[in-house]
mmCIF file of N, CA and C in Angstrom:
data_model
loop_
_atom_site.group_PDB
_atom_site.id
_atom_site.type_symbol
_atom_site.label_atom_id
_atom_site.label_comp_id
_atom_site.label_asym_id
_atom_site.label_seq_id
_atom_site.Cartn_x
_atom_site.Cartn_y
_atom_site.Cartn_z
ATOM 1 N N MET A 74 12.333 42.103 3.653
ATOM 2 C CA MET A 74 11.544 41.580 2.547
ATOM 3 C C MET A 74 10.480 42.605 2.158
ATOM 4 N N THR A 75 10.202 42.625 0.890
ATOM 5 C CA THR A 75 9.199 43.560 0.401
ATOM 6 C C THR A 75 7.804 42.969 0.560
ATOM 7 N N THR A 76 6.813 43.827 0.466
ATOM 8 C CA THR A 76 5.427 43.389 0.625
ATOM 9 C C THR A 76 5.015 42.355 -0.427
ATOM 10 N N PRO A 77 5.354 42.558 -1.729
ATOM 11 C CA PRO A 77 4.983 41.510 -2.702
ATOM 12 C C PRO A 77 5.658 40.164 -2.427
ATOM 13 N N ALA A 78 6.880 40.189 -1.908
ATOM 14 C CA ALA A 78 7.575 38.938 -1.596
ATOM 15 C C ALA A 78 6.898 38.211 -0.439
ATOM 16 N N ILE A 79 6.481 38.963 0.559
ATOM 17 C CA ILE A 79 5.789 38.352 1.699
ATOM 18 C C ILE A 79 4.440 37.785 1.276
ATOM 19 N N LEU A 80 3.711 38.514 0.452
ATOM 20 C CA LEU A 80 2.421 38.022 -0.028
ATOM 21 C C LEU A 80 2.581 36.761 -0.871
ATOM 22 N N LEU A 81 3.602 36.727 -1.716
ATOM 23 C CA LEU A 81 3.849 35.540 -2.534
ATOM 24 C C LEU A 81 4.240 34.352 -1.659
ATOM 25 N N MET A 82 5.047 34.612 -0.626
ATOM 26 C CA MET A 82 5.429 33.540 0.285
ATOM 27 C C MET A 82 4.203 32.992 1.023
ATOM 28 N N ILE A 83 3.327 33.868 1.473
ATOM 29 C CA ILE A 83 2.110 33.434 2.161
ATOM 30 C C ILE A 83 1.218 32.638 1.219
ATOM 31 N N LEU A 84 1.086 33.094 -0.007
ATOM 32 C CA LEU A 84 0.281 32.369 -0.996
ATOM 33 C C LEU A 84 0.857 30.979 -1.258
ATOM 34 N N ALA A 85 2.175 30.899 -1.407
ATOM 35 C CA ALA A 85 2.809 29.604 -1.654
ATOM 36 C C ALA A 85 2.622 28.667 -0.456
ATOM 37 N N LEU A 86 2.759 29.197 0.746
ATOM 38 C CA LEU A 86 2.564 28.372 1.936
ATOM 39 C C LEU A 86 1.127 27.879 2.051
ATOM 40 N N LEU A 87 0.177 28.738 1.735
ATOM 41 C CA LEU A 87 -1.228 28.328 1.777
ATOM 42 C C LEU A 87 -1.522 27.237 0.747
ATOM 43 N N ILE A 88 -0.925 27.348 -0.429
ATOM 44 C CA ILE A 88 -1.150 26.326 -1.460
ATOM 45 C C ILE A 88 -0.571 24.991 -1.021
ATOM 46 N N VAL A 89 0.669 25.000 -0.526
ATOM 47 C CA VAL A 89 1.327 23.740 -0.141
ATOM 48 C C VAL A 89 0.639 23.109 1.064
ATOM 49 N N TRP A 90 0.468 23.863 2.149
ATOM 50 C CA TRP A 90 -0.142 23.303 3.354
ATOM 51 C C TRP A 90 -1.623 23.025 3.153
ATOM 52 N N GLY A 91 -2.291 23.846 2.366
ATOM 53 C CA GLY A 91 -3.693 23.587 2.062
ATOM 54 C C GLY A 91 -3.864 22.300 1.268
ATOM 55 N N GLY A 92 -2.953 22.062 0.327
ATOM 56 C CA GLY A 92 -2.997 20.815 -0.430
ATOM 57 C C GLY A 92 -2.760 19.611 0.459
ATOM 58 N N LEU A 93 -1.866 19.760 1.422
ATOM 59 C CA LEU A 93 -1.614 18.667 2.356
ATOM 60 C C LEU A 93 -2.850 18.370 3.198
ATOM 61 N N VAL A 94 -3.492 19.414 3.684
ATOM 62 C CA VAL A 94 -4.704 19.227 4.501
ATOM 63 C C VAL A 94 -5.814 18.593 3.676
ATOM 64 N N VAL A 95 -6.013 19.064 2.457
ATOM 65 C CA VAL A 95 -7.060 18.490 1.599
ATOM 66 C C VAL A 95 -6.749 17.032 1.295
ATOM 67 N N SER A 96 -5.482 16.702 1.056
ATOM 68 C CA SER A 96 -5.102 15.306 0.783
ATOM 69 C C SER A 96 -5.371 14.415 1.980
ATOM 70 N N ILE A 97 -5.034 14.882 3.158
ATOM 71 C CA ILE A 97 -5.271 14.090 4.365
ATOM 72 C C ILE A 97 -6.767 13.873 4.583
ATOM 73 N N LEU A 98 -7.549 14.924 4.393
ATOM 74 C CA LEU A 98 -9.000 14.782 4.567
ATOM 75 C C LEU A 98 -9.599 13.834 3.526
ATOM 76 N N ALA A 99 -9.103 13.890 2.294
ATOM 77 C CA ALA A 99 -9.609 12.989 1.259
ATOM 78 C C ALA A 99 -9.247 11.537 1.566
ATOM 79 N N LEU A 100 -8.040 11.311 2.075
ATOM 80 C CA LEU A 100 -7.647 9.946 2.429
ATOM 81 C C LEU A 100 -8.417 9.431 3.649
ATOM 82 N N ARG A 101 -8.760 10.308 4.560
ATOM 83 C CA ARG A 101 -9.569 9.879 5.712
ATOM 84 C C ARG A 101 -10.980 9.526 5.282
ATOM 85 N N ALA A 102 -11.498 10.213 4.272
ATOM 86 C CA ALA A 102 -12.864 9.949 3.826
ATOM 87 C C ALA A 102 -12.946 8.644 3.036
ATOM 88 N N ARG A 103 -11.957 8.372 2.196
ATOM 89 C CA ARG A 103 -11.941 7.155 1.385
ATOM 90 C C ARG A 103 -10.554 6.536 1.461
ATOM 91 N N PRO A 104 -10.245 5.765 2.508
ATOM 92 C CA PRO A 104 -8.878 5.279 2.714
ATOM 93 C C PRO A 104 -8.398 4.242 1.701
ATOM 94 N N GLU A 105 -9.285 3.397 1.201
ATOM 95 C CA GLU A 105 -8.870 2.386 0.235
ATOM 96 C C GLU A 105 -9.826 2.383 -0.937
ATOM 97 N N ARG A 106 -9.267 2.112 -2.103
ATOM 98 C CA ARG A 106 -10.117 2.010 -3.285
ATOM 99 C C ARG A 106 -10.727 0.617 -3.326
ATOM 100 N N ASP A 107 -11.996 0.553 -3.640
ATOM 101 C CA ASP A 107 -12.660 -0.739 -3.716
ATOM 102 C C ASP A 107 -13.119 -1.057 -5.132
ATOM 103 N N ASP A 108 -12.742 -0.233 -6.089
ATOM 104 C CA ASP A 108 -13.167 -0.470 -7.461
ATOM 105 C C ASP A 108 -12.059 -1.046 -8.333
ATOM 106 N N LEU A 109 -10.993 -1.564 -7.705
ATOM 107 C CA LEU A 109 -9.888 -2.133 -8.465
ATOM 108 C C LEU A 109 -10.218 -3.570 -8.876
ATOM 109 N N PRO A 110 -9.659 -4.040 -9.984
ATOM 110 C CA PRO A 110 -9.899 -5.426 -10.389
ATOM 111 C C PRO A 110 -9.178 -6.385 -9.439
ATOM 112 N N PRO A 111 -9.540 -7.671 -9.480
ATOM 113 C CA PRO A 111 -8.874 -8.635 -8.602
ATOM 114 C C PRO A 111 -7.396 -8.754 -8.957
ATOM 115 N N GLY A 112 -6.608 -9.277 -8.029
ATOM 116 C CA GLY A 112 -5.153 -9.369 -8.194
ATOM 117 C C GLY A 112 -4.731 -10.257 -9.346
ATOM 118 N N GLY A 113 -3.439 -10.192 -9.634
ATOM 119 C CA GLY A 113 -2.869 -10.952 -10.741
ATOM 120 C C GLY A 113 -2.720 -12.428 -10.401
ATOM 121 N N GLU A 114 -2.213 -13.173 -11.344
ATOM 122 C CA GLU A 114 -2.030 -14.611 -11.146
ATOM 123 C C GLU A 114 -0.781 -14.865 -10.316
ATOM 124 N N ASP A 115 -0.769 -15.987 -9.611
ATOM 125 C CA ASP A 115 0.402 -16.361 -8.823
ATOM 126 C C ASP A 115 1.544 -16.763 -9.745
ATOM 127 N N ASP A 116 2.761 -16.517 -9.261
ATOM 128 C CA ASP A 116 3.960 -16.902 -10.004
ATOM 129 C C ASP A 116 4.224 -18.375 -9.737
ATOM 130 N N THR A 117 4.262 -19.198 -10.780
ATOM 131 C CA THR A 117 4.409 -20.641 -10.608
ATOM 132 C C THR A 117 5.832 -21.112 -10.871
ATOM 133 N N ARG A 118 6.788 -20.191 -10.991
ATOM 134 C CA ARG A 118 8.176 -20.595 -11.218
ATOM 135 C C ARG A 118 8.789 -21.161 -9.947
ATOM 136 N N ASP A 119 9.868 -21.924 -10.118
ATOM 137 C CA ASP A 119 10.612 -22.426 -8.969
ATOM 138 C C ASP A 119 11.277 -21.265 -8.251
ATOM 139 N N GLU A 120 11.676 -21.500 -6.998
ATOM 140 C CA GLU A 120 12.239 -20.431 -6.175
ATOM 141 C C GLU A 120 13.485 -19.793 -6.784
ATOM 142 N N GLY A 121 14.429 -20.576 -7.273
ATOM 143 C CA GLY A 121 15.699 -20.037 -7.730
ATOM 144 C C GLY A 121 15.779 -19.821 -9.234
ATOM 145 N N SER A 122 14.684 -19.896 -9.941
ATOM 146 C CA SER A 122 14.742 -19.799 -11.395
ATOM 147 C C SER A 122 14.992 -18.362 -11.843
ATOM 148 N N VAL A 123 15.522 -18.248 -13.056
ATOM 149 C CA VAL A 123 15.862 -16.952 -13.623
ATOM 150 C C VAL A 123 14.608 -16.329 -14.248
ATOM 151 N N ILE A 124 14.453 -15.029 -14.061
ATOM 152 C CA ILE A 124 13.326 -14.311 -14.663
ATOM 153 C C ILE A 124 13.667 -14.020 -16.115
ATOM 154 N N VAL A 125 12.776 -14.410 -17.020
ATOM 155 C CA VAL A 125 12.994 -14.195 -18.443
ATOM 156 C C VAL A 125 12.149 -12.993 -18.867
ATOM 157 N N HIS A 126 12.806 -11.994 -19.448
ATOM 158 C CA HIS A 126 12.115 -10.797 -19.903
ATOM 159 C C HIS A 126 12.084 -10.774 -21.421
ATOM 160 N N ASP A 127 10.952 -10.417 -22.006
ATOM 161 C CA ASP A 127 10.859 -10.248 -23.443
ATOM 162 C C ASP A 127 11.273 -8.825 -23.774
ATOM 163 N N THR A 128 12.443 -8.671 -24.380
ATOM 164 C CA THR A 128 12.911 -7.318 -24.725
ATOM 165 C C THR A 128 13.110 -7.182 -26.203
#
């Protein structure tokens, strides 16, 4: 392998693995979002009823 190919490979590896490390650290710092709105409404249909889609 040539020197530019090795340098490009090292750069690509640093970007990919560095992104993984940064993502893991960010998820450890803030594991769950707490600014989301409350959940949706419960489904009141019968168990075996057909789902009707507006298309």
